[in-house]
Short mmCIF file of C-alpha atoms and ligand atoms in Angstrom, two decimals:
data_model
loop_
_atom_site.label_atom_id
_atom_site.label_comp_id
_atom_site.label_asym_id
_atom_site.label_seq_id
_atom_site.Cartn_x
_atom_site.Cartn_y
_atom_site.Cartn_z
CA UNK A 1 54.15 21.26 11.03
CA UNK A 2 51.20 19.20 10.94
CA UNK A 3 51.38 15.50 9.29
CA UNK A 4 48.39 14.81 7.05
CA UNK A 5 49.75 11.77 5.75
CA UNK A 6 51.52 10.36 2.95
CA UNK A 7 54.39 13.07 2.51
CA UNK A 8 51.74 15.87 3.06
CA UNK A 9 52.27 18.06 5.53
CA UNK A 10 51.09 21.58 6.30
CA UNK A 11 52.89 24.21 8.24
CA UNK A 12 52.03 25.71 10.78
CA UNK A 13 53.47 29.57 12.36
CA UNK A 14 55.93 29.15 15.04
CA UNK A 15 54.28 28.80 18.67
CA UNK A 16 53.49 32.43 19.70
CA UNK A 17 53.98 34.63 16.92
CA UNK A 18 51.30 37.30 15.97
CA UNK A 19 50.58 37.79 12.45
CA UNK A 20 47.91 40.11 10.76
CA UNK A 21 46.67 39.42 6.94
CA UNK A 22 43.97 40.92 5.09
CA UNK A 23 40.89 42.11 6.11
CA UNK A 24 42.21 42.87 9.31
CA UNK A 25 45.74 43.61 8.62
CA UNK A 26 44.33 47.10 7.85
CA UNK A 27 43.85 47.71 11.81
CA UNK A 28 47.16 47.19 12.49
CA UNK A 29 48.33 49.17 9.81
CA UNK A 30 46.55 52.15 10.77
CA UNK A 31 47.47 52.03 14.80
CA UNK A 32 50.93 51.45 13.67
CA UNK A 33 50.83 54.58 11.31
CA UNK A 34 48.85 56.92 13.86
CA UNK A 35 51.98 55.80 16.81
CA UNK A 36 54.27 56.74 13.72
CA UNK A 37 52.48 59.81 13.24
CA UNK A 38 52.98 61.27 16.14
CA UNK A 39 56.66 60.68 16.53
CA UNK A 40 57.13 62.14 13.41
CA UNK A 41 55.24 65.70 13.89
CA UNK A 42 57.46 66.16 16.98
CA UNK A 43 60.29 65.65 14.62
CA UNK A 44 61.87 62.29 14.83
CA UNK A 45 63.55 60.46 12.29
CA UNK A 46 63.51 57.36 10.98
CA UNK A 47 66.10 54.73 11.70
CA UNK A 48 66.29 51.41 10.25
CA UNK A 49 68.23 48.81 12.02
CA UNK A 50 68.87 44.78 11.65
CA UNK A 51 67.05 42.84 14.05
CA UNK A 52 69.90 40.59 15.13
CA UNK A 53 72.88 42.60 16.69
CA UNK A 54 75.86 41.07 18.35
CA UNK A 55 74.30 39.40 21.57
CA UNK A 56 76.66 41.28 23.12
CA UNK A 57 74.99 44.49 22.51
CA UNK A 58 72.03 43.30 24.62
CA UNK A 59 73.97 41.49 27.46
CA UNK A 60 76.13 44.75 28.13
CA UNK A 61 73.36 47.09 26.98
CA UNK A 62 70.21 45.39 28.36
CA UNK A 63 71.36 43.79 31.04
CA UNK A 64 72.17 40.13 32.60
CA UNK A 65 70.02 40.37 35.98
CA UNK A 66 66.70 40.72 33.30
CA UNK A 67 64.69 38.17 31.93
CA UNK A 68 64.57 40.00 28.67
CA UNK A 69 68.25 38.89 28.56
CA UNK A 70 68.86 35.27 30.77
CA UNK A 71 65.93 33.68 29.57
CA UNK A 72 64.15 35.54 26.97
CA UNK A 73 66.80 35.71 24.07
CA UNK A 74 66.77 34.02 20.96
CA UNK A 75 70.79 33.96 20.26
CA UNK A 76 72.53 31.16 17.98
CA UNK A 77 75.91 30.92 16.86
CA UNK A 78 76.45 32.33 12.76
CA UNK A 79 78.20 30.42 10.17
CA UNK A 80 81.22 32.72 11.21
CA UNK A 81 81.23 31.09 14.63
CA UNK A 82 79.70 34.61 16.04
CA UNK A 83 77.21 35.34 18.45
CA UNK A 84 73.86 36.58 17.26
CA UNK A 85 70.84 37.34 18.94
CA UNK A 86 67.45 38.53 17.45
CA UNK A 87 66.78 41.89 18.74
CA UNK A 88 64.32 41.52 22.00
CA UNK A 89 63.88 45.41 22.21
CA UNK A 90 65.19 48.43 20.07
CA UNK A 91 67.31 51.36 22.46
CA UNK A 92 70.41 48.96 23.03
CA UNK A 93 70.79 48.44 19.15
CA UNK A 94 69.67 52.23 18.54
CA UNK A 95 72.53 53.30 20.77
CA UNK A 96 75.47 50.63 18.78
CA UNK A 97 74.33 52.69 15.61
CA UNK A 98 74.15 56.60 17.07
CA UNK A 99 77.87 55.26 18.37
CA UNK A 100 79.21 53.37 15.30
CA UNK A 101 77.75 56.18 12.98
CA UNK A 102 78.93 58.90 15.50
CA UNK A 103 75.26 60.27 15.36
CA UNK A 104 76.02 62.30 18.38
CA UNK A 105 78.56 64.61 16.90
CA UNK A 106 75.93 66.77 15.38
CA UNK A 107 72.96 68.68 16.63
CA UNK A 108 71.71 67.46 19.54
CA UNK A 109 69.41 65.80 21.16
CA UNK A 110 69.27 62.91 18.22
CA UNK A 111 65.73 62.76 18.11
CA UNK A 112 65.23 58.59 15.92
CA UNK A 113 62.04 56.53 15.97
CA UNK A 114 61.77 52.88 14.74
CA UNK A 115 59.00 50.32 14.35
CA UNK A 116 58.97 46.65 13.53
CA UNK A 117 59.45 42.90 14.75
CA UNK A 118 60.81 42.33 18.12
CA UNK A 119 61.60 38.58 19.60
CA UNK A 120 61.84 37.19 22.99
CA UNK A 121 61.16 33.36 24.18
CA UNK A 122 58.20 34.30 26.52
CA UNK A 123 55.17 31.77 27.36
CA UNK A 124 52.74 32.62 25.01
CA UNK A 125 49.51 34.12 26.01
CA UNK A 126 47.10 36.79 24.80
CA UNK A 127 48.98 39.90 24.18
CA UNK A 128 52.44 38.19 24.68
CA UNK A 129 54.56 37.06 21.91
CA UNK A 130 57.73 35.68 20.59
CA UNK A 131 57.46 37.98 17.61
CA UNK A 132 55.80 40.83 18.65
CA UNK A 133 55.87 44.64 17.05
CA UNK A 134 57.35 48.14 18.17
CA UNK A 135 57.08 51.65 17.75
CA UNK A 136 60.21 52.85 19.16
CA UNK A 137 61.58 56.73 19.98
CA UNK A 138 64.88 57.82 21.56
CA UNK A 139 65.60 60.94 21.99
CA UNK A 140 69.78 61.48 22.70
CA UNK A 141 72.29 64.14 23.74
CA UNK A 142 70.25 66.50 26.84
CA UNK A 143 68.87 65.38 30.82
CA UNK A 144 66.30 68.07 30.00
CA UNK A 145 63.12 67.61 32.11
CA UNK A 146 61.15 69.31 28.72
CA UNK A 147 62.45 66.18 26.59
CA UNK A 148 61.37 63.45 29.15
CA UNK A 149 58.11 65.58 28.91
CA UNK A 150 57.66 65.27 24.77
CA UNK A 151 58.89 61.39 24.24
CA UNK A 152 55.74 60.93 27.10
CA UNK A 153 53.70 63.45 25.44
CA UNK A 154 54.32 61.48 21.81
CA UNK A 155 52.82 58.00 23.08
CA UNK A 156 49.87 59.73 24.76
CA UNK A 157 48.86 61.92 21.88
CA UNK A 158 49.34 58.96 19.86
CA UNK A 159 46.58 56.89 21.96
CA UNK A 160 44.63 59.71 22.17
CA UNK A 161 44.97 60.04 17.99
CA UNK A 162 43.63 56.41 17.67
CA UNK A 163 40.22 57.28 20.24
CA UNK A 164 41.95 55.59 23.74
CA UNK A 165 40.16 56.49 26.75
CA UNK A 166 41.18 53.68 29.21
CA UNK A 167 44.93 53.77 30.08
CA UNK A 168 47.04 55.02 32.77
CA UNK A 169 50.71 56.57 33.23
CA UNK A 170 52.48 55.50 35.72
CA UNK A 171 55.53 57.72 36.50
CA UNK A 172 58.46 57.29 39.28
CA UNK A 173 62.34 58.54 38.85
CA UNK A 174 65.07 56.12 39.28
CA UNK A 175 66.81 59.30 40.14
CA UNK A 176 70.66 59.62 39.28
CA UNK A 177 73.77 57.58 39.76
CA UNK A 178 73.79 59.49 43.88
CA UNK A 179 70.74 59.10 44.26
CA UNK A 180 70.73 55.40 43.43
CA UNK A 181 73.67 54.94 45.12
CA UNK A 182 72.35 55.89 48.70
CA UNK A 183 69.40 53.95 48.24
CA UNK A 184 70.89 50.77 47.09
CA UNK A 185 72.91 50.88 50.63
CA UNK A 186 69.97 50.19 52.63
CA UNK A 187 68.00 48.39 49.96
CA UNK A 188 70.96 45.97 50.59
CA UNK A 189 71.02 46.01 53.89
CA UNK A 190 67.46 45.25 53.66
CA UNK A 191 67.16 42.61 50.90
CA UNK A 192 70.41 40.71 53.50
CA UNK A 193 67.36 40.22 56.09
CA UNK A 194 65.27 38.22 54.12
CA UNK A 195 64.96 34.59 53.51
CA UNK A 196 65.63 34.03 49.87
CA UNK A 197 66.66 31.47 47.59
CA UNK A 198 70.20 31.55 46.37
CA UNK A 199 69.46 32.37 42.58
CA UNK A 200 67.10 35.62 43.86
CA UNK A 201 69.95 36.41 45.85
CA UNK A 202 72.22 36.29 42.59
CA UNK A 203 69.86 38.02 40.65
CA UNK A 204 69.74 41.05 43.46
CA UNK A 205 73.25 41.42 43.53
CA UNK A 206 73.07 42.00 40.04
CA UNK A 207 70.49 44.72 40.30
CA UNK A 208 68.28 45.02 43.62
CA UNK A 209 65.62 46.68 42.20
CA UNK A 210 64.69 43.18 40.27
CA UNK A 211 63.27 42.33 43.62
CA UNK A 212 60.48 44.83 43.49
CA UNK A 213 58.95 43.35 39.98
CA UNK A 214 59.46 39.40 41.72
CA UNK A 215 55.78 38.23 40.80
CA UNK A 216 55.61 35.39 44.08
CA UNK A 217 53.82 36.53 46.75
CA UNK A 218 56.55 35.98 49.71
CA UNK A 219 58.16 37.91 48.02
CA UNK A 220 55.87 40.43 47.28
CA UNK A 221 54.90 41.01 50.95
CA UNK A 222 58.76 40.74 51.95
CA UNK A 223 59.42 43.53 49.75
CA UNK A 224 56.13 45.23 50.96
CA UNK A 225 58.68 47.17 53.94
CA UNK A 226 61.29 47.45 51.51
CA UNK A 227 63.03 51.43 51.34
CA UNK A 228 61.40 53.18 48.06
CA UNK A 229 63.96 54.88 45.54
CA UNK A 230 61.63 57.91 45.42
CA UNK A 231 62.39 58.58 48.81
CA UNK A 232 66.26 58.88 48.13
CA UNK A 233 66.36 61.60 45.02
CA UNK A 234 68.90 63.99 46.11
CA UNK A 235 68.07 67.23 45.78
CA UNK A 236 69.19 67.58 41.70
CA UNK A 237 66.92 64.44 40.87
CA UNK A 238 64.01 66.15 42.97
CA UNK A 239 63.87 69.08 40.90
CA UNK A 240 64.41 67.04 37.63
CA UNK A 241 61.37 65.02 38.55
CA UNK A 242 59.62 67.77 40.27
CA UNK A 243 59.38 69.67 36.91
CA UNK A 244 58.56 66.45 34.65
CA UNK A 245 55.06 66.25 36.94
CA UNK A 246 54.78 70.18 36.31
CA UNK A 247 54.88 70.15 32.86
CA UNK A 248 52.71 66.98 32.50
CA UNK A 249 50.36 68.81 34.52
CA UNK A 250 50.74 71.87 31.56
CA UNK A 251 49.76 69.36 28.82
CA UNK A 252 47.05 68.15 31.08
CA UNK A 253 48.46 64.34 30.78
CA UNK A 254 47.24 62.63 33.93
CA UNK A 255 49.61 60.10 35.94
CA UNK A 256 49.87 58.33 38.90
CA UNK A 257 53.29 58.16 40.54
CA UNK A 258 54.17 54.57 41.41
CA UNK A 259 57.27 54.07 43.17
CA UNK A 260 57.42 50.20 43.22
CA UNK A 261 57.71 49.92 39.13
CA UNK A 262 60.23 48.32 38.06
CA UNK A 263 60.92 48.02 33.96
CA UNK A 264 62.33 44.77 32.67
CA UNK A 265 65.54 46.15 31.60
CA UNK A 266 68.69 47.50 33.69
CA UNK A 267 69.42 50.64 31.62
CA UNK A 268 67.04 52.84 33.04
CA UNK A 269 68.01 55.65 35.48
CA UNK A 270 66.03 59.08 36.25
CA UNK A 271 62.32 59.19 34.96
CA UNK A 272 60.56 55.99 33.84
CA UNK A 273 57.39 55.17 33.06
CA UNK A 274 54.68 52.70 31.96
CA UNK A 275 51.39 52.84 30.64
CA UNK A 276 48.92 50.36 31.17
CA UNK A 277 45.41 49.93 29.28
CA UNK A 278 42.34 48.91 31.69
CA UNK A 279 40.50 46.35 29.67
CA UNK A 280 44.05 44.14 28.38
CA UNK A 281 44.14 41.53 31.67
CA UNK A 282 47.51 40.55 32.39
CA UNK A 283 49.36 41.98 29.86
CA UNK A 284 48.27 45.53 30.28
CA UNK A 285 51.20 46.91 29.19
CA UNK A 286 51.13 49.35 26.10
CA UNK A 287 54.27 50.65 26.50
CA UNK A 288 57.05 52.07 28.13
CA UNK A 289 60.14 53.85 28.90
CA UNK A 290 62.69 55.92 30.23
CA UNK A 291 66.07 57.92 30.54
CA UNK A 292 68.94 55.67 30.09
CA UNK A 293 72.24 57.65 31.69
CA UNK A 294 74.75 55.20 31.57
CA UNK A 295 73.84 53.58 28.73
CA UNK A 296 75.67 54.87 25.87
CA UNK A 297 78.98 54.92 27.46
CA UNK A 298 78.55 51.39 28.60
CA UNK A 299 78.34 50.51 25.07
CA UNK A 300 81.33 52.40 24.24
CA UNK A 301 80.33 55.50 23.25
CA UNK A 302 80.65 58.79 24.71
CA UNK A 303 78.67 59.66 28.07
CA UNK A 304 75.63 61.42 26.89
CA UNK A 305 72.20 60.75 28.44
CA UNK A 306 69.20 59.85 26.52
CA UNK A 307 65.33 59.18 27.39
CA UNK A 308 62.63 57.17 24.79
CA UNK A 309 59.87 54.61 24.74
CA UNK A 310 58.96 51.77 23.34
CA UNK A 311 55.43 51.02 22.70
CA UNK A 312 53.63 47.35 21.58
CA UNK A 313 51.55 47.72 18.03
CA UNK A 314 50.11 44.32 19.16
CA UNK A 315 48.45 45.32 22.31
CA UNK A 316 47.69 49.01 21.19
CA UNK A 317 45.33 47.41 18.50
CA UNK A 318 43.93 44.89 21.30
CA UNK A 319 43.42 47.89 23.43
CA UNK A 320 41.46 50.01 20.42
CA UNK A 321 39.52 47.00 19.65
CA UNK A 322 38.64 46.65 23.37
CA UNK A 323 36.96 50.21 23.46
CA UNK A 324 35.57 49.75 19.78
CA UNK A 325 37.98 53.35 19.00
CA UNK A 326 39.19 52.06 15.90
CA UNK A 327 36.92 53.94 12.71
CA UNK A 328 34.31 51.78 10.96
CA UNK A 329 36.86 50.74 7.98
CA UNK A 330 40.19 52.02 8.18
CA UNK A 331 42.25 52.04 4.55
CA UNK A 332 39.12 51.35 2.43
CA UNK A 333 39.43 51.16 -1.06
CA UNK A 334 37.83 54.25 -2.63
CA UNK A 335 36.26 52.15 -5.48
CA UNK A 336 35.81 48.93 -6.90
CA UNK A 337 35.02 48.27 -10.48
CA UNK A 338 32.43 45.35 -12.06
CA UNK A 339 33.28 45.12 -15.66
CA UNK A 340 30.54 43.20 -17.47
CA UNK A 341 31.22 42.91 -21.00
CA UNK A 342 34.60 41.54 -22.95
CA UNK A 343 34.47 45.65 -24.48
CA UNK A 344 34.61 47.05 -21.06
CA UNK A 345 37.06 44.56 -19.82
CA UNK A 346 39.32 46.73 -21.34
CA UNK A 347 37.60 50.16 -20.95
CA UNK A 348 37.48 49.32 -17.04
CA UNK A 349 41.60 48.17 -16.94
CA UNK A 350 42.11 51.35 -18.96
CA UNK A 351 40.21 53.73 -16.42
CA UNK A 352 41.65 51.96 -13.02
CA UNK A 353 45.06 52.91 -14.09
CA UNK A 354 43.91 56.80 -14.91
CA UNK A 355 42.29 56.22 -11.10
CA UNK A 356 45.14 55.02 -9.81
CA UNK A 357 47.71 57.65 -11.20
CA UNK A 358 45.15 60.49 -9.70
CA UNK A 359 45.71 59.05 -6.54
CA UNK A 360 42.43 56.94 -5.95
CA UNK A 361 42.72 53.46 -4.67
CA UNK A 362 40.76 51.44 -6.09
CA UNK A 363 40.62 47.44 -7.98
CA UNK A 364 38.57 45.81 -10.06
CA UNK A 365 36.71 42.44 -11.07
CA UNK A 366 38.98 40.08 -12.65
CA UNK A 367 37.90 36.79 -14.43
CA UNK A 368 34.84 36.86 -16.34
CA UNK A 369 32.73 37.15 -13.39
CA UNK A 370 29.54 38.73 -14.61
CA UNK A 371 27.20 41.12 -12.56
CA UNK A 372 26.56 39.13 -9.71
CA UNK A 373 30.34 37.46 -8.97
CA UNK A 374 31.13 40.84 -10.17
CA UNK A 375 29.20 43.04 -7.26
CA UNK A 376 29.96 40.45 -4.81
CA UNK A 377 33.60 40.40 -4.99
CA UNK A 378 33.33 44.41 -4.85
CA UNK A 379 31.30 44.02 -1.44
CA UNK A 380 34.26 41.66 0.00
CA UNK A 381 36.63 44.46 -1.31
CA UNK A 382 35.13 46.81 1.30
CA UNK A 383 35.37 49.55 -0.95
CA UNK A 384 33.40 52.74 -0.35
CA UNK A 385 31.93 52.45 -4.29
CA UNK A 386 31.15 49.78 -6.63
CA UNK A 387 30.82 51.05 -10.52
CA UNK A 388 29.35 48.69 -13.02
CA UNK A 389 30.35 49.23 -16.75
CA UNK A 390 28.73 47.75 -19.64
CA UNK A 391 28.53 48.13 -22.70
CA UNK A 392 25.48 50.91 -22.45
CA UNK A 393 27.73 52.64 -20.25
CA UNK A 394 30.58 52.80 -22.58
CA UNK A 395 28.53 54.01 -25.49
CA UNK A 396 26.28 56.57 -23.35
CA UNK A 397 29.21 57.93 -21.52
CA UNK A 398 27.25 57.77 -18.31
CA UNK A 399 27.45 55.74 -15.30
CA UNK A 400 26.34 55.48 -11.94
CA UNK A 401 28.58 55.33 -8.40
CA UNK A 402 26.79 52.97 -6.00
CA UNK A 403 27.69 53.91 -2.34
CA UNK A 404 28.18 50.04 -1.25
CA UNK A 405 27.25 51.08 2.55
CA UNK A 406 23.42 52.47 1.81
CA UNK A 407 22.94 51.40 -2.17
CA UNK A 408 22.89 54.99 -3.18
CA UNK A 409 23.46 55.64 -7.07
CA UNK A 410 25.12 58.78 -7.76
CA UNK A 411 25.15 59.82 -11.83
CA UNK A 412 28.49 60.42 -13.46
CA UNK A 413 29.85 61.02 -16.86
CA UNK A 414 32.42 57.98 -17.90
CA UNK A 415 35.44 59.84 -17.19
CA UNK A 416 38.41 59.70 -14.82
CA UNK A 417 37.91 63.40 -13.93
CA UNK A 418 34.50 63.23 -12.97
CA UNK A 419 34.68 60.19 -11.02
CA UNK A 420 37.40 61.02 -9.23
CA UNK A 421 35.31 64.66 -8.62
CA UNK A 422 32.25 62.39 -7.13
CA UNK A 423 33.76 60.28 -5.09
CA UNK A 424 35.87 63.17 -3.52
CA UNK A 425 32.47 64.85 -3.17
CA UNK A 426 31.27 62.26 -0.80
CA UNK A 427 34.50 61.12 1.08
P1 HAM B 501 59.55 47.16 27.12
O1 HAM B 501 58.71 47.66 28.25
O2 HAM B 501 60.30 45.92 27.36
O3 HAM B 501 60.51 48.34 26.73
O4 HAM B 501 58.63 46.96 25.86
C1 HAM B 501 57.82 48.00 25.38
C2 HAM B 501 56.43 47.49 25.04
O5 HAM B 501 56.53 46.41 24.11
C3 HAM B 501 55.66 46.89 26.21
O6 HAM B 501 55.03 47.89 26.97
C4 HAM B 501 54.65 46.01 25.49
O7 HAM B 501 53.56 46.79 25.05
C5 HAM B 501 55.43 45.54 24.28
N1 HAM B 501 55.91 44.16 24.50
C6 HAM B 501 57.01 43.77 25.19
N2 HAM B 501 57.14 42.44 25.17
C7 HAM B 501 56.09 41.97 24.47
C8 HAM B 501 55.64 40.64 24.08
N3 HAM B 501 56.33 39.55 24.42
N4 HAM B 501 54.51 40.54 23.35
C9 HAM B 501 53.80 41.64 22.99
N5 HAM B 501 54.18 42.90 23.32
C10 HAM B 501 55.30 43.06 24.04
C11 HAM B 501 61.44 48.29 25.73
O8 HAM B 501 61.48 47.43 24.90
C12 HAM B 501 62.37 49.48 25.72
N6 HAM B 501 63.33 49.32 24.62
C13 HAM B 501 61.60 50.77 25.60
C14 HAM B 501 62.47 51.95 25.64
C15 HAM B 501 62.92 52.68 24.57
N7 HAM B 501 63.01 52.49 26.71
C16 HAM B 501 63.77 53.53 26.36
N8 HAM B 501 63.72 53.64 25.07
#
């Protein structure tokens, strides 16, 4: 809030939330509906969750050796003395409601996606927020290399939908509970030798692999010698992974296998990846994911595996507006009115709703704004055509369709149908 003096005051957002409003609210509308898209033609469904769960949810779920969950959450007690925290990412909630609602007693796998507002406390900077958006896919019930194969498949044809060229996949398998197992004996035995401080040391009891995402550069170069997970798979993980990298190579999705990434939260096991755009800076990350095998039953529920991604609307649309992909004008109006006479005032409110019924989007001048307010609000409108209507216009029956970008007239008759037949004409 900003004092202005007196008892004036204007508010202000809170510190590092991203918000989109009109004109360019559109953009992230339409990246947010192509990501949407393409979860939903490999048929996923919709689910619809609060964003504040019991915190527990995310400490058992998510993790305590994370950031995400010992420094990031936003948690407060309720009125009810419970406590609450603000979702900071969608699978741990996703799995609470496929386990309350006993989702996985049907057909499997449960194939959900979600989308909306995520929080976590983070130091603002470009691309990271407190409030930030997700479009979110989990795919439950089958450790089926094909399935890791389509939720990775689903984010790339979605960049590819919105005109991405300049992003990467990383790939590496966490391998399975053995696997894991054998490797975090020596990664131990390792991590012992170094000289650490004691709340790193905490933190690596908790989960070793932290140690490989530690950003300081002792630690970096410590961790340089350190024994790589990929080198542990037994031979069941092998194969899983082995065939994920075939059949990405059979939808010609390139990757690059990294075996030093690490994902911020502790439920991952088996394949994970990331994908990073080239022109974001330090917050290249446009999403990511993974199979989660222990997570369901740690929650409670029964002990079915389950892969999915999460992917951030906010960058995506910094990533599309780095490489210009993004179409000239994205959810234009089809047509924007200019009545200039109190006669087809009425005539003009008359013929938008006709419009409007048939399915074209379109508005019109209100006020008594004349010609020139008239043709100028229809230019800030962005729509594809302006349509003046007079009086002459009324009694002649005709009118002409200006195409706002080059000025072109096109001659109509007066009438919903063949308006609605010209502008289709020239979509
Ligand atoms: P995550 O990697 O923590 O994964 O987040 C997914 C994506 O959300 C990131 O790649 C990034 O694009 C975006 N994101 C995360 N934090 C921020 C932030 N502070 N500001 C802006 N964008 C952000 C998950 O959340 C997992 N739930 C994904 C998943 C689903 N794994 C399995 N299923």
């Amino acid at each position: 809030m900003i004092r202005l003096g007196g008892n004036v005051s204007k508010f202000q957002a809170p510190k590092g939330v991203s918000e989109y409003f009109p004109p360019n609210s559109s953009q992230f509308e339409y990246v947010r509906d192509k990501l949407l898209q393409s979860a939903k033609l490999a048929g996923y469904s919709l689910i619809e969750l609060p964003v504040f769960e019991d915190t527990e949810v995310f400490t058992r779920g998510v993790g305590e050796s994370t950031d995400v969950v010992s420094k990031e959450m936003y948690t407060f007690e309720d009125r009810g003395g419970r406590s609450i925290t603000l979702r900071p990412e969608g699978t741990a909630g996703v799995m609470r409601a496929v386990i309350e609602h006993n989702l996985d007693r049907g057909q499997l796998p449960v194939k959900l996606f979600y989308t909306g507002p995520f929080f976590r406390a983070e130091r603002p900077q470009a691309g990271r927020y407190r409030q930030f958006y997700q479009v979110g896919v989990e795919a439950i019930g089958y450790n089926d290399p094909q399935i890791d194969v389509e939720v990775i498949a689903i984010a790339d044809k979605a960049f590819k939908s919105l005109g991405l060229k300049q992003y990467k996949l990383n790939l590496t398998s966490l391998g399975d509970a053995q696997s894991r197992d054998s490797h975090r004996k020596d990664l131990v035995k390792f991590i012992a030798g170094l000289k650490l401080d004691e709340a790193t040391i905490e933190r690596s009891k908790i989960n070793p692999l932290r140690l490989f995402d530690d950003k300081r550069d002792e630690v970096k170069s410590a961790m340089s010698k350190a024994p790589l997970l990929l080198d542990y798979l037994n031979s069941e993980s092998s194969q899983h992974f082995d065939e994920v990298k075939r059949l990405l190579q059979v939808l010609k999705i390139d990757y690059v296998i990294n075996p030093r990434m690490v994902r911020g939260l502790d439920y991952y096991t088996g394949t994970t990846f990331e994908f990073d755009h080239q022109l974001l800076g330090a917050q290249s990350g446009i999403g990511g994911g993974g199979r989660y095998d222990g997570l369901m039953s740690s929650l409670g529920g029964s002990d079915v595996s389950g892969i999915g991604f999460g992917l951030g609307v906010d960058r995506i649309l910094m990533a599309c507006l780095a490489e210009d992909s993004l179409p000239a004008s994205v959810n234009q109006l089809d047509l924007f009115i200019v009545p200039i006479t109190p006669q087809s005032k009425d005539f003009s409110f008359q013929l938008l709703s006709d419009l409007r019924d048939a399915g074209i989007s379109c508005d019109m001048a209100y006020g008594d704004r004349g010609l020139k307010g008239g043709m100028k609000a229809a230019d800030k409108s962005g729509a594809r055509f302006g349509l003046v209507i007079g009086d002459d216009e009324i009694s002649s029956n005709r009118c002409e369709l200006k195409l706002m970008s080059s000025g072109e007239e096109i001659s109509s008759s007066l009438t919903a149908s063949e308006i609605i037949n010209r502008l289709g004409k020239d979509k």
